[in-house]
Amino acid sequence: MQSGEKILIVRLSAIGDVVHVLPALRCLRRHRPYAYIAWLVEDRVADLLDGHPDLDEVIVFPRKRWREGLFGPLQLLKTVASVFRFFRNELRAKGFDVALDFQGNLKSGVMTYLSGAPVRVGFGKQDCREYNYLFTNRHAGPQQERAHRVEKYLSLLTALDIKPAYERSTIRISPEDRDYVRKSMEACVSGPGPVVVIHPGTSQFGAYKRLPVKLLIELGDRLVEELDAQVVLTWGPDEEGMAKEVVSGMKRGGCLAPRSFNMARLAGIIGQADLFISVDTGPMHIASVLGVPQVAIFGPKDPAIYGPYNEQSRVVWKNIECSPCVKRTCNDPICITEITVDEVFAAARELLRSKKTVARGS
């Protein structure tokens, strides 16, 4: 391809899906080394892409600001004007030759179309939602059912005659963020034992996927007592209380991680771990892309599609009759509540004893 080719990636959110597209970005850059590649992403996860070596530009979709500007007639008019300027100046005026829609819904389809790119690549009718395929003019998709999200996103590149090939990507952590992580973790990590980072929370949207605090306390105690682990609890927005409850409930050895002001700092903390434990949540995928050994606890979702894409991982999943499912809430999430401490601890012990477990910080 010519060196002047301009390519737009459209994947607005969420944490896990943005991370899942990173291997496709790596593959795209390998085959288009001289292209100008930009990524359209929502403000709430944009810092995951800051300074990424395979990107020339991150175009931030100001979702939060626009939503706040919907109240009141004057604010609404200003927001509408801001929206028009954004699509005119940030997308269409940049003259993209190709747009790749990795999201596959109505919102991303409209944005892909408004980019003005003559080549608009998206998933076929069976692999997208909300008539997204009507906004794209080249289609591709996975060959097998229950394809992992990483493989599904890689398959989109076949529409550009690129053979999908997985290669682990990265999340850039600035020197300032690395220094913050190093200094703040010194208070938590001091002994010779393995560092085990536990992320107990989820977004409020997925709160029913959380493990009971009592189980997490017992798990933390066993990691300390039987494996001499140094247990660190990470947390995100609205999750600090749960993490504090686990730390305060442990007999000894638990430590609350410092506040992560951005995704890069959270990634930096996770990257210090010898083992990462979580339920199905965004930080699980950050651990996966960093290659950190991990135990992933799954309830309603199918781990074959949404699980860690990481050779050094173990999935704890009950695979009961009603799972996987697509419910947004559940009054009796037995797929989670029937998981035992013994099951999670056994997976953690196996990984920590494995020869594949990498040295901390490598």
GROMACS .gro file of C-alpha atoms in nm:
model
  362
    1MET     CA    1   0.000   0.000   0.000
    2GLN     CA    2   0.108   0.360  -0.049
    3SER     CA    3   0.273   0.532   0.245
    4GLY     CA    4   0.003   0.800   0.247
    5GLU     CA    5  -0.280   0.561   0.333
    6LYS     CA    6  -0.490   0.678   0.628
    7ILE     CA    7  -0.672   0.416   0.836
    8LEU     CA    8  -0.931   0.471   1.109
    9ILE     CA    9  -1.007   0.210   1.375
   10VAL     CA   10  -1.350   0.242   1.538
   11ARG     CA   11  -1.382   0.068   1.874
   12LEU     CA   12  -1.534   0.304   2.126
   13SER     CA   13  -1.539   0.095   2.444
   14ALA     CA   14  -1.523  -0.097   2.678
   15ILE     CA   15  -1.194  -0.183   2.849
   16GLY     CA   16  -1.200  -0.551   2.754
   17ASP     CA   17  -1.300  -0.494   2.393
   18VAL     CA   18  -1.043  -0.219   2.340
   19VAL     CA   19  -0.776  -0.455   2.472
   20HIS     CA   20  -0.906  -0.733   2.248
   21VAL     CA   21  -0.855  -0.517   1.939
   22LEU     CA   22  -0.487  -0.451   2.022
   23PRO     CA   23  -0.358  -0.770   1.854
   24ALA     CA   24  -0.547  -0.669   1.537
   25LEU     CA   25  -0.381  -0.328   1.557
   26ARG     CA   26  -0.040  -0.498   1.591
   27CYS     CA   27  -0.112  -0.716   1.287
   28LEU     CA   28  -0.238  -0.417   1.088
   29ARG     CA   29   0.076  -0.219   1.166
   30ARG     CA   30   0.294  -0.513   1.061
   31HIS     CA   31   0.127  -0.517   0.719
   32ARG     CA   32   0.086  -0.139   0.684
   33PRO     CA   33   0.412  -0.007   0.836
   34TYR     CA   34   0.389   0.333   0.664
   35ALA     CA   35   0.018   0.397   0.701
   36TYR     CA   36  -0.126   0.667   0.926
   37ILE     CA   37  -0.341   0.478   1.179
   38ALA     CA   38  -0.586   0.656   1.410
   39TRP     CA   39  -0.830   0.511   1.665
   40LEU     CA   40  -1.169   0.657   1.757
   41VAL     CA   41  -1.241   0.575   2.122
   42GLU     CA   42  -1.458   0.708   2.404
   43ASP     CA   43  -1.307   0.934   2.669
   44ARG     CA   44  -1.360   0.684   2.951
   45VAL     CA   45  -1.107   0.435   2.810
   46ALA     CA   46  -0.893   0.658   2.588
   47ASP     CA   47  -0.592   0.652   2.820
   48LEU     CA   48  -0.548   0.281   2.746
   49LEU     CA   49  -0.424   0.391   2.404
   50ASP     CA   50  -0.216   0.695   2.497
   51GLY     CA   51   0.128   0.673   2.343
   52HIS     CA   52   0.069   0.331   2.190
   53PRO     CA   53   0.361   0.258   1.954
   54ASP     CA   54   0.137   0.126   1.675
   55LEU     CA   55  -0.088   0.435   1.667
   56ASP     CA   56  -0.032   0.774   1.509
   57GLU     CA   57  -0.336   0.935   1.668
   58VAL     CA   58  -0.602   0.875   1.930
   59ILE     CA   59  -0.928   1.055   1.849
   60VAL     CA   60  -1.127   1.093   2.169
   61PHE     CA   61  -1.505   1.075   2.144
   62PRO     CA   62  -1.620   1.307   2.430
   63ARG     CA   63  -1.910   1.094   2.548
   64LYS     CA   64  -1.919   1.225   2.904
   65ARG     CA   65  -1.911   1.594   2.805
   66TRP     CA   66  -2.180   1.550   2.543
   67ARG     CA   67  -2.408   1.359   2.777
   68GLU     CA   68  -2.375   1.632   3.039
   69GLY     CA   69  -2.464   1.887   2.771
   70LEU     CA   70  -2.806   1.742   2.699
   71PHE     CA   71  -2.981   1.923   2.985
   72GLY     CA   72  -3.119   2.268   2.912
   73PRO     CA   73  -3.199   2.423   2.573
   74LEU     CA   74  -2.885   2.640   2.555
   75GLN     CA   75  -2.655   2.354   2.655
   76LEU     CA   76  -2.829   2.128   2.407
   77LEU     CA   77  -2.769   2.371   2.120
   78LYS     CA   78  -2.403   2.402   2.213
   79THR     CA   79  -2.370   2.024   2.230
   80VAL     CA   80  -2.532   1.976   1.888
   81ALA     CA   81  -2.292   2.231   1.740
   82SER     CA   82  -2.000   2.054   1.910
   83VAL     CA   83  -2.110   1.720   1.763
   84PHE     CA   84  -2.121   1.861   1.410
   85ARG     CA   85  -1.777   2.019   1.449
   86PHE     CA   86  -1.635   1.696   1.581
   87PHE     CA   87  -1.750   1.485   1.288
   88ARG     CA   88  -1.651   1.752   1.037
   89ASN     CA   89  -1.306   1.835   1.178
   90GLU     CA   90  -1.195   1.524   1.367
   91LEU     CA   91  -1.320   1.261   1.124
   92ARG     CA   92  -1.429   1.365   0.778
   93ALA     CA   93  -1.173   1.642   0.721
   94LYS     CA   94  -0.885   1.406   0.787
   95GLY     CA   95  -0.949   1.213   0.469
   96PHE     CA   96  -0.939   0.857   0.589
   97ASP     CA   97  -0.905   0.600   0.311
   98VAL     CA   98  -1.016   0.302   0.522
   99ALA     CA   99  -1.232   0.271   0.834
  100LEU     CA  100  -1.244  -0.053   1.033
  101ASP     CA  101  -1.552  -0.094   1.253
  102PHE     CA  102  -1.461  -0.342   1.526
  103GLN     CA  103  -1.766  -0.260   1.738
  104GLY     CA  104  -2.046  -0.369   1.509
  105ASN     CA  105  -2.346  -0.175   1.640
  106LEU     CA  106  -2.556   0.121   1.526
  107LYS     CA  107  -2.345   0.390   1.695
  108SER     CA  108  -2.015   0.267   1.557
  109GLY     CA  109  -2.172   0.212   1.215
  110VAL     CA  110  -2.289   0.573   1.197
  111MET     CA  111  -1.945   0.698   1.300
  112THR     CA  112  -1.773   0.472   1.048
  113TYR     CA  113  -2.000   0.606   0.775
  114LEU     CA  114  -1.954   0.969   0.879
  115SER     CA  115  -1.576   0.929   0.864
  116GLY     CA  116  -1.616   0.958   0.488
  117ALA     CA  117  -1.377   0.669   0.422
  118PRO     CA  118  -1.451   0.511   0.081
  119VAL     CA  119  -1.354   0.167   0.218
  120ARG     CA  120  -1.556   0.083   0.528
  121VAL     CA  121  -1.487  -0.261   0.674
  122GLY     CA  122  -1.724  -0.427   0.917
  123PHE     CA  123  -1.871  -0.760   1.020
  124GLY     CA  124  -2.130  -0.940   0.815
  125LYS     CA  125  -2.498  -0.948   0.902
  126GLN     CA  126  -2.465  -1.252   1.128
  127ASP     CA  127  -2.174  -1.108   1.331
  128CYS     CA  128  -2.300  -0.755   1.410
  129ARG     CA  129  -2.599  -0.586   1.571
  130GLU     CA  130  -2.850  -0.310   1.502
  131TYR     CA  131  -2.814  -0.323   1.122
  132ASN     CA  132  -2.452  -0.219   1.147
  133TYR     CA  133  -2.368  -0.398   0.820
  134LEU     CA  134  -2.569  -0.135   0.627
  135PHE     CA  135  -2.303   0.128   0.706
  136THR     CA  136  -2.007  -0.073   0.577
  137ASN     CA  137  -1.920  -0.190   0.226
  138ARG     CA  138  -1.667  -0.468   0.291
  139HIS     CA  139  -1.750  -0.752   0.525
  140ALA     CA  140  -1.555  -1.022   0.702
  141GLY     CA  141  -1.590  -1.231   1.017
  142PRO     CA  142  -1.480  -1.540   1.206
  143GLN     CA  143  -1.509  -1.879   1.041
  144GLN     CA  144  -1.606  -2.068   1.355
  145GLU     CA  145  -1.884  -2.026   1.611
  146ARG     CA  146  -1.786  -1.920   1.962
  147ALA     CA  147  -1.473  -1.750   1.833
  148HIS     CA  148  -1.281  -1.566   2.100
  149ARG     CA  149  -1.314  -1.190   2.073
  150VAL     CA  150  -0.944  -1.155   1.987
  151GLU     CA  151  -0.988  -1.396   1.696
  152LYS     CA  152  -1.309  -1.230   1.582
  153TYR     CA  153  -1.141  -0.890   1.564
  154LEU     CA  154  -0.837  -1.031   1.386
  155SER     CA  155  -1.067  -1.186   1.124
  156LEU     CA  156  -1.183  -0.839   1.017
  157LEU     CA  157  -0.842  -0.778   0.860
  158THR     CA  158  -0.908  -1.040   0.592
  159ALA     CA  159  -1.124  -0.779   0.416
  160LEU     CA  160  -0.798  -0.590   0.353
  161ASP     CA  161  -0.622  -0.905   0.225
  162ILE     CA  162  -0.427  -0.933   0.550
  163LYS     CA  163  -0.377  -1.282   0.690
  164PRO     CA  164  -0.467  -1.270   1.062
  165ALA     CA  165  -0.173  -1.358   1.285
  166TYR     CA  166  -0.182  -1.319   1.661
  167GLU     CA  167   0.101  -1.137   1.831
  168ARG     CA  168   0.085  -1.013   2.188
  169SER     CA  169   0.043  -0.639   2.197
  170THR     CA  170   0.115  -0.397   2.479
  171ILE     CA  171  -0.018  -0.111   2.686
  172ARG     CA  172   0.220   0.181   2.712
  173ILE     CA  173   0.305   0.290   3.064
  174SER     CA  174   0.480   0.625   3.078
  175PRO     CA  175   0.793   0.677   3.291
  176GLU     CA  176   0.588   0.899   3.523
  177ASP     CA  177   0.326   0.627   3.572
  178ARG     CA  178   0.593   0.361   3.624
  179ASP     CA  179   0.755   0.579   3.890
  180TYR     CA  180   0.419   0.628   4.062
  181VAL     CA  181   0.352   0.254   4.063
  182ARG     CA  182   0.701   0.170   4.193
  183LYS     CA  183   0.687   0.417   4.481
  184SER     CA  184   0.331   0.337   4.584
  185MET     CA  185   0.381  -0.040   4.569
  186GLU     CA  186   0.684  -0.029   4.797
  187ALA     CA  187   0.449  -0.005   5.094
  188CYS     CA  188   0.267  -0.324   4.986
  189VAL     CA  189   0.544  -0.541   4.847
  190SER     CA  190   0.851  -0.595   5.058
  191GLY     CA  191   0.898  -0.964   5.131
  192PRO     CA  192   1.028  -1.255   4.919
  193GLY     CA  193   0.690  -1.421   4.861
  194PRO     CA  194   0.498  -1.406   4.533
  195VAL     CA  195   0.289  -1.098   4.467
  196VAL     CA  196  -0.076  -1.187   4.409
  197VAL     CA  197  -0.299  -0.905   4.286
  198ILE     CA  198  -0.672  -0.958   4.337
  199HIS     CA  199  -0.925  -0.734   4.165
  200PRO     CA  200  -1.254  -0.807   4.344
  201GLY     CA  201  -1.481  -0.556   4.174
  202THR     CA  202  -1.666  -0.504   3.851
  203SER     CA  203  -1.860  -0.216   3.707
  204GLN     CA  204  -2.202  -0.161   3.858
  205PHE     CA  205  -2.341  -0.293   3.529
  206GLY     CA  206  -2.182  -0.633   3.601
  207ALA     CA  207  -2.208  -0.632   3.980
  208TYR     CA  208  -2.386  -0.969   3.991
  209LYS     CA  209  -2.066  -1.130   3.859
  210ARG     CA  210  -1.875  -1.042   4.177
  211LEU     CA  211  -1.756  -1.306   4.420
  212PRO     CA  212  -1.880  -1.287   4.780
  213VAL     CA  213  -1.648  -1.083   5.005
  214LYS     CA  214  -1.633  -1.372   5.252
  215LEU     CA  215  -1.487  -1.600   4.984
  216LEU     CA  216  -1.228  -1.340   4.887
  217ILE     CA  217  -1.119  -1.294   5.249
  218GLU     CA  218  -1.074  -1.668   5.292
  219LEU     CA  219  -0.888  -1.689   4.962
  220GLY     CA  220  -0.653  -1.408   5.063
  221ASP     CA  221  -0.579  -1.572   5.398
  222ARG     CA  222  -0.498  -1.905   5.234
  223LEU     CA  223  -0.269  -1.740   4.980
  224VAL     CA  224  -0.076  -1.577   5.266
  225GLU     CA  225  -0.072  -1.873   5.504
  226GLU     CA  226  -0.008  -2.157   5.259
  227LEU     CA  227   0.188  -1.988   4.977
  228ASP     CA  228   0.354  -1.701   5.167
  229ALA     CA  229   0.196  -1.462   4.916
  230GLN     CA  230   0.186  -1.086   4.935
  231VAL     CA  231  -0.175  -1.001   4.852
  232VAL     CA  232  -0.262  -0.667   4.694
  233LEU     CA  233  -0.620  -0.556   4.627
  234THR     CA  234  -0.676  -0.329   4.326
  235TRP     CA  235  -0.992  -0.131   4.268
  236GLY     CA  236  -1.165   0.100   4.027
  237PRO     CA  237  -1.445   0.357   4.052
  238ASP     CA  238  -1.707   0.259   4.313
  239GLU     CA  239  -1.499  -0.049   4.411
  240GLU     CA  240  -1.279   0.088   4.689
  241GLY     CA  241  -1.525  -0.010   4.964
  242MET     CA  242  -1.529  -0.374   4.856
  243ALA     CA  243  -1.150  -0.388   4.832
  244LYS     CA  244  -1.113  -0.231   5.179
  245GLU     CA  245  -1.360  -0.481   5.322
  246VAL     CA  246  -1.150  -0.770   5.192
  247VAL     CA  247  -0.824  -0.623   5.326
  248SER     CA  248  -0.971  -0.545   5.669
  249GLY     CA  249  -1.123  -0.893   5.690
  250MET     CA  250  -0.796  -1.076   5.623
  251LYS     CA  251  -0.601  -1.200   5.924
  252ARG     CA  252  -0.274  -1.057   5.792
  253GLY     CA  253  -0.089  -0.968   5.477
  254GLY     CA  254  -0.354  -0.788   5.274
  255CYS     CA  255  -0.277  -0.448   5.126
  256LEU     CA  256  -0.496  -0.196   4.947
  257ALA     CA  257  -0.338  -0.084   4.621
  258PRO     CA  258  -0.298   0.288   4.562
  259ARG     CA  259  -0.560   0.467   4.361
  260SER     CA  260  -0.510   0.425   3.988
  261PHE     CA  261  -0.580   0.763   3.831
  262ASN     CA  262  -0.567   0.613   3.484
  263MET     CA  263  -0.565   0.275   3.313
  264ALA     CA  264  -0.190   0.286   3.258
  265ARG     CA  265  -0.126   0.299   3.632
  266LEU     CA  266  -0.363   0.009   3.692
  267ALA     CA  267  -0.179  -0.183   3.418
  268GLY     CA  268   0.149  -0.096   3.590
  269ILE     CA  269   0.028  -0.244   3.919
  270ILE     CA  270  -0.104  -0.557   3.748
  271GLY     CA  271   0.229  -0.592   3.566
  272GLN     CA  272   0.407  -0.620   3.901
  273ALA     CA  273   0.213  -0.934   3.992
  274ASP     CA  274   0.331  -1.292   3.987
  275LEU     CA  275  -0.038  -1.383   3.970
  276PHE     CA  276  -0.358  -1.190   3.902
  277ILE     CA  277  -0.700  -1.309   4.020
  278SER     CA  278  -1.032  -1.160   3.916
  279VAL     CA  279  -1.380  -1.228   3.789
  280ASP     CA  280  -1.486  -1.141   3.433
  281THR     CA  281  -1.396  -0.773   3.420
  282GLY     CA  282  -1.186  -0.525   3.222
  283PRO     CA  283  -0.866  -0.555   3.430
  284MET     CA  284  -0.873  -0.930   3.359
  285HIS     CA  285  -0.806  -0.850   2.993
  286ILE     CA  286  -0.531  -0.604   3.086
  287ALA     CA  287  -0.354  -0.887   3.274
  288SER     CA  288  -0.401  -1.107   2.970
  289VAL     CA  289  -0.245  -0.865   2.722
  290LEU     CA  290   0.047  -0.811   2.963
  291GLY     CA  291   0.103  -1.187   2.983
  292VAL     CA  292   0.063  -1.196   3.361
  293PRO     CA  293  -0.031  -1.543   3.495
  294GLN     CA  294  -0.395  -1.524   3.594
  295VAL     CA  295  -0.693  -1.702   3.743
  296ALA     CA  296  -1.019  -1.586   3.586
  297ILE     CA  297  -1.347  -1.668   3.760
  298PHE     CA  298  -1.643  -1.685   3.523
  299GLY     CA  299  -2.014  -1.698   3.587
  300PRO     CA  300  -2.273  -1.602   3.324
  301LYS     CA  301  -2.048  -1.542   3.021
  302ASP     CA  302  -1.880  -1.801   2.801
  303PRO     CA  303  -1.504  -1.809   2.875
  304ALA     CA  304  -1.437  -1.956   2.531
  305ILE     CA  305  -1.546  -1.620   2.387
  306TYR     CA  306  -1.470  -1.373   2.666
  307GLY     CA  307  -1.203  -1.545   2.874
  308PRO     CA  308  -0.835  -1.455   2.905
  309TYR     CA  309  -0.633  -1.492   2.584
  310ASN     CA  310  -0.328  -1.598   2.776
  311GLU     CA  311  -0.141  -1.929   2.788
  312GLN     CA  312  -0.059  -1.868   3.152
  313SER     CA  313  -0.418  -1.867   3.269
  314ARG     CA  314  -0.668  -2.090   3.441
  315VAL     CA  315  -1.045  -2.041   3.424
  316VAL     CA  316  -1.274  -2.139   3.710
  317TRP     CA  317  -1.620  -2.192   3.566
  318LYS     CA  318  -1.905  -2.412   3.688
  319ASN     CA  319  -2.064  -2.463   3.344
  320ILE     CA  320  -2.405  -2.520   3.501
  321GLU     CA  321  -2.723  -2.577   3.301
  322CYS     CA  322  -2.820  -2.209   3.269
  323SER     CA  323  -2.470  -2.088   3.185
  324PRO     CA  324  -2.361  -1.921   2.967
  325CYS     CA  325  -2.643  -1.672   2.951
  326VAL     CA  326  -2.702  -1.317   2.833
  327LYS     CA  327  -2.888  -1.181   3.136
  328ARG     CA  328  -2.805  -0.830   3.254
  329THR     CA  329  -2.911  -0.911   3.613
  330CYS     CA  330  -2.985  -1.227   3.809
  331ASN     CA  331  -3.158  -1.282   4.141
  332ASP     CA  332  -2.985  -1.616   4.198
  333PRO     CA  333  -2.644  -1.620   4.024
  334ILE     CA  334  -2.552  -1.975   4.122
  335CYS     CA  335  -2.292  -1.979   3.846
  336ILE     CA  336  -2.094  -1.750   4.079
  337THR     CA  337  -2.216  -1.843   4.427
  338GLU     CA  338  -2.141  -2.215   4.378
  339ILE     CA  339  -1.772  -2.146   4.312
  340THR     CA  340  -1.561  -2.248   4.610
  341VAL     CA  341  -1.244  -2.118   4.767
  342ASP     CA  342  -1.083  -2.457   4.709
  343GLU     CA  343  -1.135  -2.430   4.332
  344VAL     CA  344  -0.986  -2.082   4.305
  345PHE     CA  345  -0.699  -2.159   4.542
  346ALA     CA  346  -0.608  -2.479   4.355
  347ALA     CA  347  -0.584  -2.287   4.027
  348ALA     CA  348  -0.374  -2.016   4.191
  349ARG     CA  349  -0.139  -2.266   4.351
  350GLU     CA  350  -0.094  -2.452   4.022
  351LEU     CA  351   0.005  -2.135   3.837
  352LEU     CA  352   0.239  -2.011   4.110
  353ARG     CA  353   0.417  -2.345   4.111
  354SER     CA  354   0.436  -2.367   3.735
  355LYS     CA  355   0.771  -2.320   3.569
  356LYS     CA  356   0.596  -2.087   3.325
  357THR     CA  357   0.537  -1.826   3.594
  358VAL     CA  358   0.749  -1.530   3.493
  359ALA     CA  359   0.965  -1.321   3.721
  360ARG     CA  360   0.799  -1.017   3.874
  361GLY     CA  361   0.816  -0.706   3.657
  362SER     CA  362   0.957  -0.887   3.351
   0.00000   0.00000   0.00000
